[in-house]
mmCIF file with all atom_site columns, C-alpha atoms in Angstrom:
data_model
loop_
_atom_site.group_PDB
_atom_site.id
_atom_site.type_symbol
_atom_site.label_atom_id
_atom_site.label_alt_id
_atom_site.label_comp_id
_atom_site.label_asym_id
_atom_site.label_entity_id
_atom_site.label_seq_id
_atom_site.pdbx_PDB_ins_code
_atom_site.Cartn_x
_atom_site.Cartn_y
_atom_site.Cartn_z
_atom_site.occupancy
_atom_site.B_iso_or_equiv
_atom_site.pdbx_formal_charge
_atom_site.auth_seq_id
_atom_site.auth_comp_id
_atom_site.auth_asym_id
_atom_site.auth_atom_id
_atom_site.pdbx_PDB_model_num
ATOM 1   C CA . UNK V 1 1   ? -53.530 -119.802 -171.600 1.00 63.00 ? 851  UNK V CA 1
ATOM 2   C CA . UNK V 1 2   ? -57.103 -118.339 -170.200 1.00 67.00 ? 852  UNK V CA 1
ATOM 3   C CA . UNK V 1 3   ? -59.600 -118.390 -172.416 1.00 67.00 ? 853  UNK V CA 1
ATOM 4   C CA . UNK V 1 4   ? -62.446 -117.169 -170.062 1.00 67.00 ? 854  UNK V CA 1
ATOM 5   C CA . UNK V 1 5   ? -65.063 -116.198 -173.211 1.00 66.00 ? 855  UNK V CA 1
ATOM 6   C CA . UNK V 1 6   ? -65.015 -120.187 -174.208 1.00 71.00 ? 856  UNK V CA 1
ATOM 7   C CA . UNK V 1 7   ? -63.944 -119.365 -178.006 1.00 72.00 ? 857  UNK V CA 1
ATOM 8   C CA . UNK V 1 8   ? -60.976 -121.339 -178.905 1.00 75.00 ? 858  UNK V CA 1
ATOM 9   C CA . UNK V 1 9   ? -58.613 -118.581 -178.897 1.00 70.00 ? 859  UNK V CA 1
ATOM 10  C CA . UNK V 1 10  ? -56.402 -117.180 -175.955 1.00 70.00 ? 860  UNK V CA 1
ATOM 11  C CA . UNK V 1 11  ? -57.396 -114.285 -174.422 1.00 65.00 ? 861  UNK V CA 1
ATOM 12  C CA . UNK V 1 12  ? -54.122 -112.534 -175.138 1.00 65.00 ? 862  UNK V CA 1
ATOM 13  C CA . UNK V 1 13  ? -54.288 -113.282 -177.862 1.00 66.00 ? 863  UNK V CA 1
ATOM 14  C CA . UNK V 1 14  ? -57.464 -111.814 -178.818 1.00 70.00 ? 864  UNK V CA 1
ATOM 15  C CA . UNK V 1 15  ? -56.355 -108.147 -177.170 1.00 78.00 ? 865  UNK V CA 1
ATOM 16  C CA . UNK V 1 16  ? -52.499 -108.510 -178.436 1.00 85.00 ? 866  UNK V CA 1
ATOM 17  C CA . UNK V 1 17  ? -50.834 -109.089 -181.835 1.00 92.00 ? 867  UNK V CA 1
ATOM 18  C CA . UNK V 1 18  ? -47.777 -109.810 -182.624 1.00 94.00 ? 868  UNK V CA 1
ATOM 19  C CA . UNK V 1 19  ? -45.967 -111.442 -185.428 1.00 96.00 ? 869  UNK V CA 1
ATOM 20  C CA . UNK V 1 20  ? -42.131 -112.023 -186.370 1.00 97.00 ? 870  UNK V CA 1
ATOM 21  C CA . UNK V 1 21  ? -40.362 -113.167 -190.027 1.00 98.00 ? 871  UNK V CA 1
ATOM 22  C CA . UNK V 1 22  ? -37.808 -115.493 -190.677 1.00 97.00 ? 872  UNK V CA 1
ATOM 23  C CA . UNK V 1 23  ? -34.582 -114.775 -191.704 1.00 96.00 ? 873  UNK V CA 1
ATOM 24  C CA . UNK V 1 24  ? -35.214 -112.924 -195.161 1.00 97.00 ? 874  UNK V CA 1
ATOM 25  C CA . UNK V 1 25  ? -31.834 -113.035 -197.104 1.00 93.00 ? 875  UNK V CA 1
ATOM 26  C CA . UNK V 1 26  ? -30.400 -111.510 -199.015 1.00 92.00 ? 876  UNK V CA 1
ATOM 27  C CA . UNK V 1 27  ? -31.468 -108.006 -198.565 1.00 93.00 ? 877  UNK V CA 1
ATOM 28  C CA . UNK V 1 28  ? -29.976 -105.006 -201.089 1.00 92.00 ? 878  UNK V CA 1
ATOM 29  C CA . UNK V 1 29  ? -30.829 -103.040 -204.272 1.00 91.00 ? 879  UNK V CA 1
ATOM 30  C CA . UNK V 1 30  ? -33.301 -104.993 -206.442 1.00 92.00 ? 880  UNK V CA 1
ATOM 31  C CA . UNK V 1 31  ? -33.819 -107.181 -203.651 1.00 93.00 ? 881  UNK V CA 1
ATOM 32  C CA . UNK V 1 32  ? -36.744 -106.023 -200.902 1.00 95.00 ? 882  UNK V CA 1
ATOM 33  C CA . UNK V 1 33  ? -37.927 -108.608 -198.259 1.00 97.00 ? 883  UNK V CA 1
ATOM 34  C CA . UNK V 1 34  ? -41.347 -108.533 -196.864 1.00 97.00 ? 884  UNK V CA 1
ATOM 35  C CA . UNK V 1 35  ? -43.193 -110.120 -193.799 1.00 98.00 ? 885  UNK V CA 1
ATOM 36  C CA . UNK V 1 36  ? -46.592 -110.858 -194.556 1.00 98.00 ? 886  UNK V CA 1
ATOM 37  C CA . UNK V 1 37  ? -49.399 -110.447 -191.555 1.00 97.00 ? 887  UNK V CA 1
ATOM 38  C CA . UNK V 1 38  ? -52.882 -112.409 -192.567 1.00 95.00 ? 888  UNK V CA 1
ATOM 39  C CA . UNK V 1 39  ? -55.943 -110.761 -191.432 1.00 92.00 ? 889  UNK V CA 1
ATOM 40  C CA . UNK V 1 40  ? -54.283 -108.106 -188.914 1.00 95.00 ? 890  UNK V CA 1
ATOM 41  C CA . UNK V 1 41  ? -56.288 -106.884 -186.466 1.00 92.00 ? 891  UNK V CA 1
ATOM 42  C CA . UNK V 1 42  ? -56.783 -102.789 -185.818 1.00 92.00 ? 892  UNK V CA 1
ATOM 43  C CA . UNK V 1 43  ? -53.825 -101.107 -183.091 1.00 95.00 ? 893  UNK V CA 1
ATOM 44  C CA . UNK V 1 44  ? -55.226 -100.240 -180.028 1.00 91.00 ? 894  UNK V CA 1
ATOM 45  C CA . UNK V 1 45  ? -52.197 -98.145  -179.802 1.00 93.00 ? 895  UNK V CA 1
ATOM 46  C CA . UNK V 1 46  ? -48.851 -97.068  -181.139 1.00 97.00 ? 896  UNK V CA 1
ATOM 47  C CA . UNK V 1 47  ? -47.218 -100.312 -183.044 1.00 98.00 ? 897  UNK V CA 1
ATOM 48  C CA . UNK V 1 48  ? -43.724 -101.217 -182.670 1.00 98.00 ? 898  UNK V CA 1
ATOM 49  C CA . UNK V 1 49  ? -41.660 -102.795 -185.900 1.00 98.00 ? 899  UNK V CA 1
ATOM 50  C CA . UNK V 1 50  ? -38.595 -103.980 -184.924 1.00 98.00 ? 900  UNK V CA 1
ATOM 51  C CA . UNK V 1 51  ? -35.995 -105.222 -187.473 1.00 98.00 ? 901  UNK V CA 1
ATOM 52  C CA . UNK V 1 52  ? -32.836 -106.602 -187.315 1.00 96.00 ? 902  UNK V CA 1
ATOM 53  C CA . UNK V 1 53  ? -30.133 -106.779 -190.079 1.00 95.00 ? 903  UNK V CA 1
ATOM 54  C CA . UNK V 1 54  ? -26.564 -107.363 -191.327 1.00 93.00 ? 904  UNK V CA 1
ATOM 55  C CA . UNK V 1 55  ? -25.414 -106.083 -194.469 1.00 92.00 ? 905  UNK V CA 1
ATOM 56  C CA . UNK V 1 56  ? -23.849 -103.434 -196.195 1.00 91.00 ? 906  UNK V CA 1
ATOM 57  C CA . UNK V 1 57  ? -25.298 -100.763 -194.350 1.00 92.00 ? 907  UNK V CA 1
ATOM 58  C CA . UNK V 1 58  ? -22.475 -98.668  -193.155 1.00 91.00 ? 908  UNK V CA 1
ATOM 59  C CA . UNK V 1 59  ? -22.243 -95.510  -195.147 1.00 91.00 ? 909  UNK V CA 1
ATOM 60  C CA . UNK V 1 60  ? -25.318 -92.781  -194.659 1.00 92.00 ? 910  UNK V CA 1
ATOM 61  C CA . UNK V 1 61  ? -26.899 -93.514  -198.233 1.00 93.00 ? 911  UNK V CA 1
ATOM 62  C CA . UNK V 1 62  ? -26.776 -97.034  -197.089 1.00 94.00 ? 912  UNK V CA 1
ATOM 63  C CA . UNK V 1 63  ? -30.681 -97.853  -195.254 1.00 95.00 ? 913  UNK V CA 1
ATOM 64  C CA . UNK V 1 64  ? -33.748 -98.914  -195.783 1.00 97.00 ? 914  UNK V CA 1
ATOM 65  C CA . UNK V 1 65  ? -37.482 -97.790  -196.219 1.00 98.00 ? 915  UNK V CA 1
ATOM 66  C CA . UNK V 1 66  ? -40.323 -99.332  -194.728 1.00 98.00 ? 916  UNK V CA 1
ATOM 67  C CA . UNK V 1 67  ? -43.523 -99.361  -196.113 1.00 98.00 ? 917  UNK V CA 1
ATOM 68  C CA . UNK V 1 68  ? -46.978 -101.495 -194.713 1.00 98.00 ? 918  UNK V CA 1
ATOM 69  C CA . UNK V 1 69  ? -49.161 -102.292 -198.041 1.00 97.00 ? 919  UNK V CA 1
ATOM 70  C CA . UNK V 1 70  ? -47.782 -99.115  -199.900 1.00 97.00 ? 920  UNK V CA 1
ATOM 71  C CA . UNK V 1 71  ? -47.764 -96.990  -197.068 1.00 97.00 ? 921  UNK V CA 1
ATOM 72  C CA . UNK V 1 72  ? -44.307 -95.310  -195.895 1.00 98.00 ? 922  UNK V CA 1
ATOM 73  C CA . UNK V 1 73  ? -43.607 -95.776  -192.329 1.00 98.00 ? 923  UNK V CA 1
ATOM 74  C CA . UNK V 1 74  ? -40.190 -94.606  -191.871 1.00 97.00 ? 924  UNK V CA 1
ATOM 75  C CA . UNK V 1 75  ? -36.546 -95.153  -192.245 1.00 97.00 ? 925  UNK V CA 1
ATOM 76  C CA . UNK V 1 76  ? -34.316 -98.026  -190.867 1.00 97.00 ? 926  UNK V CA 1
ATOM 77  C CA . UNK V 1 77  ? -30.459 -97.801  -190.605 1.00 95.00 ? 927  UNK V CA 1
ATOM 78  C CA . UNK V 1 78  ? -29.311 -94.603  -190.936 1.00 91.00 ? 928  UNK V CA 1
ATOM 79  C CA . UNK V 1 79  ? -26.485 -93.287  -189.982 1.00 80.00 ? 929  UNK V CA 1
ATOM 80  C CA . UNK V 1 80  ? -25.445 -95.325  -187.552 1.00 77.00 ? 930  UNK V CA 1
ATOM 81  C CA . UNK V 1 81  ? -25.568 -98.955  -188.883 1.00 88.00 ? 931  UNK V CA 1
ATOM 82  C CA . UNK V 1 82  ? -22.627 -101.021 -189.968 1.00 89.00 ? 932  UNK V CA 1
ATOM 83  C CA . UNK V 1 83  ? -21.010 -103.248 -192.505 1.00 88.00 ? 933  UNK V CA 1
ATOM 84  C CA . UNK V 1 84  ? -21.320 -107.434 -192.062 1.00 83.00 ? 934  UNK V CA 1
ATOM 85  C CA . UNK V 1 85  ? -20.801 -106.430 -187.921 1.00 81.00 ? 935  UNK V CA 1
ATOM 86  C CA . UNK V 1 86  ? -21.151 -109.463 -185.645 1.00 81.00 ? 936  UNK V CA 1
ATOM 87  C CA . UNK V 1 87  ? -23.706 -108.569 -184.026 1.00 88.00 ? 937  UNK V CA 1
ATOM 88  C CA . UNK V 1 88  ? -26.723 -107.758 -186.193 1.00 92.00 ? 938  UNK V CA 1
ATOM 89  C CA . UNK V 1 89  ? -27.763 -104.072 -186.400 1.00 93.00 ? 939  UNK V CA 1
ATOM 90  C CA . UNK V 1 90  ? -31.085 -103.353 -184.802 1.00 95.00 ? 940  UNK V CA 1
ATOM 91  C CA . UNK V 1 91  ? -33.572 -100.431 -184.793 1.00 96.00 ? 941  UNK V CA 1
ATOM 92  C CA . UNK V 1 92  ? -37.082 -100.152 -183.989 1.00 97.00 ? 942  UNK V CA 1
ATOM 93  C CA . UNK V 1 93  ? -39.744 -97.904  -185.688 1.00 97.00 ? 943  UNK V CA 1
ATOM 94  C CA . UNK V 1 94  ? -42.884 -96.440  -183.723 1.00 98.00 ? 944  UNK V CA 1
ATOM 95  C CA . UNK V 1 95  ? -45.820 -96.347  -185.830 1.00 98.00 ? 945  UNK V CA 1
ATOM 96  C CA . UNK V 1 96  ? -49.109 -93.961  -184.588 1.00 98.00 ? 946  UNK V CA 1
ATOM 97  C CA . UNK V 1 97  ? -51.647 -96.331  -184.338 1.00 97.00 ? 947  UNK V CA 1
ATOM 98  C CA . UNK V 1 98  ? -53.917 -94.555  -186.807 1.00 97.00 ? 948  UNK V CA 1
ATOM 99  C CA . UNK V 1 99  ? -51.569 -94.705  -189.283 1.00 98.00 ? 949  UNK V CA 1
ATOM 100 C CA . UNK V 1 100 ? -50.826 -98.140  -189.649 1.00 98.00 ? 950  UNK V CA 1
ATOM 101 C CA . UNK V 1 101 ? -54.456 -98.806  -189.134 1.00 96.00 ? 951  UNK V CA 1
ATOM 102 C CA . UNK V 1 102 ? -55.095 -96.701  -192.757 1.00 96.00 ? 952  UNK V CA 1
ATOM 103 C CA . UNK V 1 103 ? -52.251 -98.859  -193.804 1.00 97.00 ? 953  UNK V CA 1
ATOM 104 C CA . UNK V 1 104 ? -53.830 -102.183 -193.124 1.00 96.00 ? 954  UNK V CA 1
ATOM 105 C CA . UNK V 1 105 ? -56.973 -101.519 -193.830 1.00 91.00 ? 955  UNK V CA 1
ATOM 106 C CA . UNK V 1 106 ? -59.257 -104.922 -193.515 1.00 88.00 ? 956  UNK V CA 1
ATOM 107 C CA . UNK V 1 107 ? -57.400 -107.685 -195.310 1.00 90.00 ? 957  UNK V CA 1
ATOM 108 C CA . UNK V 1 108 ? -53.518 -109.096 -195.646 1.00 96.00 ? 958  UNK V CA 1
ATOM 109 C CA . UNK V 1 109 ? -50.791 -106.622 -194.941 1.00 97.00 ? 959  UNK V CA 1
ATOM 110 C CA . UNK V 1 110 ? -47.479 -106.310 -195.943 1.00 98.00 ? 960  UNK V CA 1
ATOM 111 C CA . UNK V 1 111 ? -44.239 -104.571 -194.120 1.00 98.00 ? 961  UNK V CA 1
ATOM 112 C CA . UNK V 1 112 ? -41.784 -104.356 -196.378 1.00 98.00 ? 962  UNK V CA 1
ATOM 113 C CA . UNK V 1 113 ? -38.489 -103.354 -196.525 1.00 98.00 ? 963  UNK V CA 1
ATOM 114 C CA . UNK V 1 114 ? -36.597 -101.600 -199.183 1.00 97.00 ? 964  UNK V CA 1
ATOM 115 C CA . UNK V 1 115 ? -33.069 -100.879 -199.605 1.00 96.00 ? 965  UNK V CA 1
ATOM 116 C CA . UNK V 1 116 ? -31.949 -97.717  -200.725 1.00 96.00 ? 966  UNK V CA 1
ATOM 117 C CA . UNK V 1 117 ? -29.806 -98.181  -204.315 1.00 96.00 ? 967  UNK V CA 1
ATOM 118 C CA . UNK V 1 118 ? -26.134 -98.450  -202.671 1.00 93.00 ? 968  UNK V CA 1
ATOM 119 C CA . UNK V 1 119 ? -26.920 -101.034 -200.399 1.00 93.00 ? 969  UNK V CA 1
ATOM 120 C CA . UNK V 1 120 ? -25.384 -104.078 -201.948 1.00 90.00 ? 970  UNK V CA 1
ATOM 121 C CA . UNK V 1 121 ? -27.086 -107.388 -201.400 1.00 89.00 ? 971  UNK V CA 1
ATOM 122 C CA . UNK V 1 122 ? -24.285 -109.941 -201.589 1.00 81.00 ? 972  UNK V CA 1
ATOM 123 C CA . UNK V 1 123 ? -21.332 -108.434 -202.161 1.00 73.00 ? 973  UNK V CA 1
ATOM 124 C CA . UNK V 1 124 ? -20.492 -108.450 -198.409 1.00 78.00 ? 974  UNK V CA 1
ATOM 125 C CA . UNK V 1 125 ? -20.658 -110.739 -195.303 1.00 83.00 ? 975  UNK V CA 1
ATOM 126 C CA . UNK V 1 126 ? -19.840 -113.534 -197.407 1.00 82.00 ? 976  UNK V CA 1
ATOM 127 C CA . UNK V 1 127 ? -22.858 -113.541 -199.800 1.00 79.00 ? 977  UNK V CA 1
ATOM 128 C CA . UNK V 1 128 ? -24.906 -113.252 -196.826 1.00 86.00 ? 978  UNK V CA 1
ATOM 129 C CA . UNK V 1 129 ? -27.356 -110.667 -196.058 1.00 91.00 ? 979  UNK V CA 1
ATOM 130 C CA . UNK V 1 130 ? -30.688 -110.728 -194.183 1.00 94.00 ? 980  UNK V CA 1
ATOM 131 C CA . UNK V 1 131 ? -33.211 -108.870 -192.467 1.00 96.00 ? 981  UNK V CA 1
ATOM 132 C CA . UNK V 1 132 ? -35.543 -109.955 -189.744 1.00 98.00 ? 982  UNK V CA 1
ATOM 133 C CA . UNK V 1 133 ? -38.898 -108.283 -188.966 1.00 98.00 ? 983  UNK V CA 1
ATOM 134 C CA . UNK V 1 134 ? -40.987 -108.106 -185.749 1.00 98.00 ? 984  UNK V CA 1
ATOM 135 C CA . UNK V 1 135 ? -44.246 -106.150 -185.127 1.00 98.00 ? 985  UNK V CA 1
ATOM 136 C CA . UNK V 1 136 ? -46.203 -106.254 -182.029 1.00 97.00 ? 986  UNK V CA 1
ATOM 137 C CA . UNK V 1 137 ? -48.847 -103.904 -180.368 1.00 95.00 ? 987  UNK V CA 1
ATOM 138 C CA . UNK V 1 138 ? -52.324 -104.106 -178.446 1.00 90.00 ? 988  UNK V CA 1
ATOM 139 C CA . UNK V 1 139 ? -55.541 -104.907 -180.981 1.00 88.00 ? 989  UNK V CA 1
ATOM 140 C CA . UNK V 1 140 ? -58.574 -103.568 -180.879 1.00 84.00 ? 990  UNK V CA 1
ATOM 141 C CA . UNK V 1 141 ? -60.786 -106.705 -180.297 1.00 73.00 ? 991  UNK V CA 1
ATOM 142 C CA . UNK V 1 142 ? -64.286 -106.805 -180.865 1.00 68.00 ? 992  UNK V CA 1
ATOM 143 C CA . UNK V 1 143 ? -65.146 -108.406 -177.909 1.00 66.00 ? 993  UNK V CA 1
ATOM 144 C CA . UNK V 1 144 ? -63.241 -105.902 -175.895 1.00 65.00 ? 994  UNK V CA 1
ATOM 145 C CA . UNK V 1 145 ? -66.275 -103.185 -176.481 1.00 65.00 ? 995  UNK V CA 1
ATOM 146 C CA . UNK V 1 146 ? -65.083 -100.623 -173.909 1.00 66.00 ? 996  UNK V CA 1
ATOM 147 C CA . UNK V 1 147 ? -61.042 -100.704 -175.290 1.00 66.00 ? 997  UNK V CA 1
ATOM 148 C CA . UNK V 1 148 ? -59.513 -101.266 -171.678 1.00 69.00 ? 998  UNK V CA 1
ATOM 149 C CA . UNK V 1 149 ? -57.445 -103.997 -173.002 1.00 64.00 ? 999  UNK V CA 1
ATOM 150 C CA . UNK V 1 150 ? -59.759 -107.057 -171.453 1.00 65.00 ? 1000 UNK V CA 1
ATOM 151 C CA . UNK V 1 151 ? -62.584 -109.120 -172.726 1.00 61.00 ? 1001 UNK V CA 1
ATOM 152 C CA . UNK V 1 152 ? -65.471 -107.816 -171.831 1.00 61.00 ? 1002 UNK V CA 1
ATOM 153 C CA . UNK V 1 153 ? -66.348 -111.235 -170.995 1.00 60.00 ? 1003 UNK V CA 1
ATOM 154 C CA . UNK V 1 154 ? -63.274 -111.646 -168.333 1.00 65.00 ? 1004 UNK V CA 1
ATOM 155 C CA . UNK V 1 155 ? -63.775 -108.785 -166.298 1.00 65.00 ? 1005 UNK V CA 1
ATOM 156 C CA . UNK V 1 156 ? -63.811 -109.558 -162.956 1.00 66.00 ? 1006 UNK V CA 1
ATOM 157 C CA . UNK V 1 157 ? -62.216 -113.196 -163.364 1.00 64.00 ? 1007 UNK V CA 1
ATOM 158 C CA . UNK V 1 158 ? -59.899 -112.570 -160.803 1.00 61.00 ? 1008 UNK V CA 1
ATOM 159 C CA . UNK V 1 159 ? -58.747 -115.828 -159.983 1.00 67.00 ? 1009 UNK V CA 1
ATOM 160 C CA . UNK V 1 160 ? -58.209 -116.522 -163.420 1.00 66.00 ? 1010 UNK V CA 1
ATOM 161 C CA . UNK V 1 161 ? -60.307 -119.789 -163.692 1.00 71.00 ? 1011 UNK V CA 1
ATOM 162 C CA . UNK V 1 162 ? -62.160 -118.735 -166.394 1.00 66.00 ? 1012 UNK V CA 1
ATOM 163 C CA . UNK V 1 163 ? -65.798 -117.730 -165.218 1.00 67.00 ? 1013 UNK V CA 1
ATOM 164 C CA . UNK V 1 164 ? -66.782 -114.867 -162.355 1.00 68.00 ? 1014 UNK V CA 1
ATOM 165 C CA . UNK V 1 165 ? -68.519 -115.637 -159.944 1.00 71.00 ? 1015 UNK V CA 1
ATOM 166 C CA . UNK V 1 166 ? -68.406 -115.763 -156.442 1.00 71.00 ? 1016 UNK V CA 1
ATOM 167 C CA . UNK V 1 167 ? -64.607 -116.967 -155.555 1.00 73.00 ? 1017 UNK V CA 1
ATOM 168 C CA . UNK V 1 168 ? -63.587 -113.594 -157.560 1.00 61.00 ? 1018 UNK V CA 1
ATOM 169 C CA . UNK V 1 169 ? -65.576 -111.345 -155.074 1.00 57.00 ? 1019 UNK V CA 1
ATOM 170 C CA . UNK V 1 170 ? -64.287 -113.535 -152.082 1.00 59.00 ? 1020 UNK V CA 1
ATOM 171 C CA . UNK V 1 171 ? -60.674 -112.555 -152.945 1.00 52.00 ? 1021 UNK V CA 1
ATOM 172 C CA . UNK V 1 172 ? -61.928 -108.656 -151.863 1.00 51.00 ? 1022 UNK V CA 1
ATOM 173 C CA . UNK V 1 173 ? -63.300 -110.024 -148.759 1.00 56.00 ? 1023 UNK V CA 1
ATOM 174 C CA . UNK V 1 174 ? -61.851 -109.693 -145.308 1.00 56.00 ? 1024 UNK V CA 1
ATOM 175 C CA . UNK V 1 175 ? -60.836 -113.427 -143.923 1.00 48.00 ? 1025 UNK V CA 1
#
């Protein structure tokens, strides 16, 4: 991967985050999961948490909550999940970017998922529940000063090789 402003890290990596859990099981009353992000950086933009599950999840006061560090986000399976299916249920949650911003604040952040009290962690599926987590959005990078989604540093490395100079401008030039 580029990394045209020499500092160790991707460049798309520095302008996008994104971050996925293992398998969390089980996942029912008295038994939340949680994905842990270290050091999050600030949304650019709305953030999308994606989760997928099987459990008991079937009935409508069967779902769960999701929270980042305390903060509620929204509300996963409802109404339209199942019961142990064989395919995993999956739903995704759009969070404003200014909200999960106040949510994350500057440290360690936590998305965590909590079952409402009639969804039953292991008396289904065999024993087996689980949840999975994925979050993934554009960061606000420091180095990225006028928020276009680029290192300020790589504009105008059009040929990718990781400086600009004059083999960038020659790709705008007639032959």
């Amino acid at each position: 991967c580029p990394d045209c402003d020499g500092d160790g890290a991707a460049d798309h990596d520095e302008v996008h985050f994104a971050a996925a859990s293992d398998i969390l099981s089980n996942i029912g009353t008295g038994v939340p999961q949680s994905l842990l992000l270290i050091a999050p950086p600030q949304a650019r933009g709305e953030v999308t948490l994606r989760f997928t599950a099987q459990g008991d999840f079937r009935n409508v006061t069967e779902f769960a909550e999701i929270d980042i560090s305390g903060t509620p986000v929204g509300v996963v399976f409802v109404n339209h999940a199942s019961d142990c299916n064989f395919m995993p249920d999956e739903e995704t949650l759009r969070v404003p970017a200014a909200l999960f911003n106040q949510a994350i604040g500057s440290s360690n952040a936590v998305i965590r998922v909590n079952p409402s009290p009639d969804v039953s962690p292991n008396n289904l599926c065999g024993g087996v529940t689980y949840v999975t987590v994925f979050v993934e959005y554009d960061a606000i990078a420091p180095d990225d000063v006028n928020e276009n989604g680029f290192l300020d540093a790589c504009e105008g490395d059009f040929d990718a090789d990781g400086d600009v100079d004059l083999a960038d401008l020659g790709l705008f030039l007639p032959c």
